[in-house]
């Protein structure tokens, strides 16, 4: 049975509140795989001039921590639905950085606020994916970019994951909603007026997207 938007989000909050203290440890379990998405995001960021960056679904801020090592003069914002994740992120006391508990489907920031929005292994938790893309468009500056990493595969595999694996994951306390084909992502971008610069299926069932607000 499909859950309501509220039920999915409550599952995600419970899941990541529980995972917050171990998320960046060597004992992170299934979340260890998330670390594989950080280098490709950094690679894209290095190609882009920026001053302000939003990490949407920032968790305990591992990506922002890495970015501080490369770019310590930029302004960073992190947002996550899990209060415990944000609590752990704030403990890092990173300069030029603010953290907000909030919903990535309705980003609580002014229009034209960020040069870059990144989103890593968070998107498949969103019940309303188009709302996320629309919200990203709102907060990006003209010329700004969305860099998104998540999971994808061919349509048959996507169907099996969404109809078998995801419901089982929900039963054991995970807030996963669904994964998407590249065609789905193209549609979300088009509807949000984001121009795709790069969309790729990469090894280990990874989706890699770079889209621009013109």
PDB file of C-alpha atoms in Angstrom, residues 48-128:
ATOM      1  CA  UNK A  48      31.852  26.222 -11.812  1.00  0.00           C
ATOM      2  CA  UNK A  49      32.532  29.652 -10.357  1.00  0.00           C
ATOM      3  CA  UNK A  50      30.404  30.113  -7.273  1.00  0.00           C
ATOM      4  CA  UNK A  51      30.028  32.080  -4.084  1.00  0.00           C
ATOM      5  CA  UNK A  52      26.932  30.502  -2.512  1.00  0.00           C
ATOM      6  CA  UNK A  53      26.071  26.800  -2.347  1.00  0.00           C
ATOM      7  CA  UNK A  54      23.101  24.922  -0.924  1.00  0.00           C
ATOM      8  CA  UNK A  55      23.382  21.263   0.039  1.00  0.00           C
ATOM      9  CA  UNK A  56      19.790  19.985  -0.144  1.00  0.00           C
ATOM     10  CA  UNK A  57      19.512  16.884   2.017  1.00  0.00           C
ATOM     11  CA  UNK A  58      22.847  17.663   3.638  1.00  0.00           C
ATOM     12  CA  UNK A  59      22.750  15.063   6.412  1.00  0.00           C
ATOM     13  CA  UNK A  60      25.596  15.672   8.849  1.00  0.00           C
ATOM     14  CA  UNK A  61      27.303  17.862   6.212  1.00  0.00           C
ATOM     15  CA  UNK A  62      30.041  15.552   4.888  1.00  0.00           C
ATOM     16  CA  UNK A  63      29.933  17.308   1.500  1.00  0.00           C
ATOM     17  CA  UNK A  64      30.112  20.794   2.979  1.00  0.00           C
ATOM     18  CA  UNK A  65      33.038  19.652   5.136  1.00  0.00           C
ATOM     19  CA  UNK A  66      34.883  18.480   2.006  1.00  0.00           C
ATOM     20  CA  UNK A  67      34.072  21.721   0.218  1.00  0.00           C
ATOM     21  CA  UNK A  68      35.544  23.745   3.080  1.00  0.00           C
ATOM     22  CA  UNK A  69      38.856  21.993   2.466  1.00  0.00           C
ATOM     23  CA  UNK A  70      38.809  23.134  -1.177  1.00  0.00           C
ATOM     24  CA  UNK A  71      36.960  26.469  -0.901  1.00  0.00           C
ATOM     25  CA  UNK A  72      37.127  28.009   2.565  1.00  0.00           C
ATOM     26  CA  UNK A  73      36.000  31.460   1.372  1.00  0.00           C
ATOM     27  CA  UNK A  74      32.557  30.467   0.073  1.00  0.00           C
ATOM     28  CA  UNK A  75      29.149  30.661   1.754  1.00  0.00           C
ATOM     29  CA  UNK A  76      27.398  27.358   2.484  1.00  0.00           C
ATOM     30  CA  UNK A  77      23.901  26.398   3.558  1.00  0.00           C
ATOM     31  CA  UNK A  78      22.690  22.922   4.447  1.00  0.00           C
ATOM     32  CA  UNK A  79      19.092  21.774   4.812  1.00  0.00           C
ATOM     33  CA  UNK A  80      17.775  18.430   5.985  1.00  0.00           C
ATOM     34  CA  UNK A  81      14.460  17.032   7.175  1.00  0.00           C
ATOM     35  CA  UNK A  82      16.125  15.287  10.133  1.00  0.00           C
ATOM     36  CA  UNK A  83      16.699  17.482  13.215  1.00  0.00           C
ATOM     37  CA  UNK A  84      19.346  15.072  14.514  1.00  0.00           C
ATOM     38  CA  UNK A  85      21.305  15.283  11.267  1.00  0.00           C
ATOM     39  CA  UNK A  86      21.293  19.078  11.476  1.00  0.00           C
ATOM     40  CA  UNK A  87      22.267  18.889  15.146  1.00  0.00           C
ATOM     41  CA  UNK A  88      25.355  16.846  14.230  1.00  0.00           C
ATOM     42  CA  UNK A  89      26.183  19.182  11.337  1.00  0.00           C
ATOM     43  CA  UNK A  90      26.062  22.238  13.607  1.00  0.00           C
ATOM     44  CA  UNK A  91      28.516  20.608  16.013  1.00  0.00           C
ATOM     45  CA  UNK A  92      31.211  20.975  13.342  1.00  0.00           C
ATOM     46  CA  UNK A  93      31.122  24.771  13.761  1.00  0.00           C
ATOM     47  CA  UNK A  94      32.012  25.296  10.112  1.00  0.00           C
ATOM     48  CA  UNK A  95      32.660  28.969   9.249  1.00  0.00           C
ATOM     49  CA  UNK A  96      30.508  30.781   6.685  1.00  0.00           C
ATOM     50  CA  UNK A  97      27.927  28.007   7.026  1.00  0.00           C
ATOM     51  CA  UNK A  98      24.345  27.807   8.221  1.00  0.00           C
ATOM     52  CA  UNK A  99      22.121  24.778   8.713  1.00  0.00           C
ATOM     53  CA  UNK A 100      18.331  24.582   8.582  1.00  0.00           C
ATOM     54  CA  UNK A 101      15.835  21.862   9.431  1.00  0.00           C
ATOM     55  CA  UNK A 102      13.460  21.883   6.496  1.00  0.00           C
ATOM     56  CA  UNK A 103      11.830  20.214   3.516  1.00  0.00           C
ATOM     57  CA  UNK A 104      13.646  20.010   0.180  1.00  0.00           C
ATOM     58  CA  UNK A 105      10.319  19.975  -1.637  1.00  0.00           C
ATOM     59  CA  UNK A 106       9.710  23.503  -0.356  1.00  0.00           C
ATOM     60  CA  UNK A 107      13.090  25.146   0.118  1.00  0.00           C
ATOM     61  CA  UNK A 108      12.647  28.017   2.612  1.00  0.00           C
ATOM     62  CA  UNK A 109      14.999  30.459   0.913  1.00  0.00           C
ATOM     63  CA  UNK A 110      14.576  33.592  -1.180  1.00  0.00           C
ATOM     64  CA  UNK A 111      14.502  33.489  -4.949  1.00  0.00           C
ATOM     65  CA  UNK A 112      17.888  33.689  -6.684  1.00  0.00           C
ATOM     66  CA  UNK A 113      19.872  32.841  -3.542  1.00  0.00           C
ATOM     67  CA  UNK A 114      22.402  30.202  -4.659  1.00  0.00           C
ATOM     68  CA  UNK A 115      24.953  29.666  -7.413  1.00  0.00           C
ATOM     69  CA  UNK A 116      24.891  25.894  -6.894  1.00  0.00           C
ATOM     70  CA  UNK A 117      22.447  23.429  -5.361  1.00  0.00           C
ATOM     71  CA  UNK A 118      23.756  19.928  -4.713  1.00  0.00           C
ATOM     72  CA  UNK A 119      21.693  16.880  -3.839  1.00  0.00           C
ATOM     73  CA  UNK A 120      23.329  13.546  -3.073  1.00  0.00           C
ATOM     74  CA  UNK A 121      21.444  10.302  -2.366  1.00  0.00           C
ATOM     75  CA  UNK A 122      18.489  12.210  -0.957  1.00  0.00           C
ATOM     76  CA  UNK A 123      16.147  12.629  -3.927  1.00  0.00           C
ATOM     77  CA  UNK A 124      14.657   9.113  -3.746  1.00  0.00           C
ATOM     78  CA  UNK A 125      13.152  10.061  -0.369  1.00  0.00           C
ATOM     79  CA  UNK A 126      10.910  12.780  -1.826  1.00  0.00           C
ATOM     80  CA  UNK A 127       7.209  11.950  -2.377  1.00  0.00           C
ATOM     81  CA  UNK A 128       6.778  14.963  -4.707  1.00  0.00           C
TER      82      UNK A 128
END
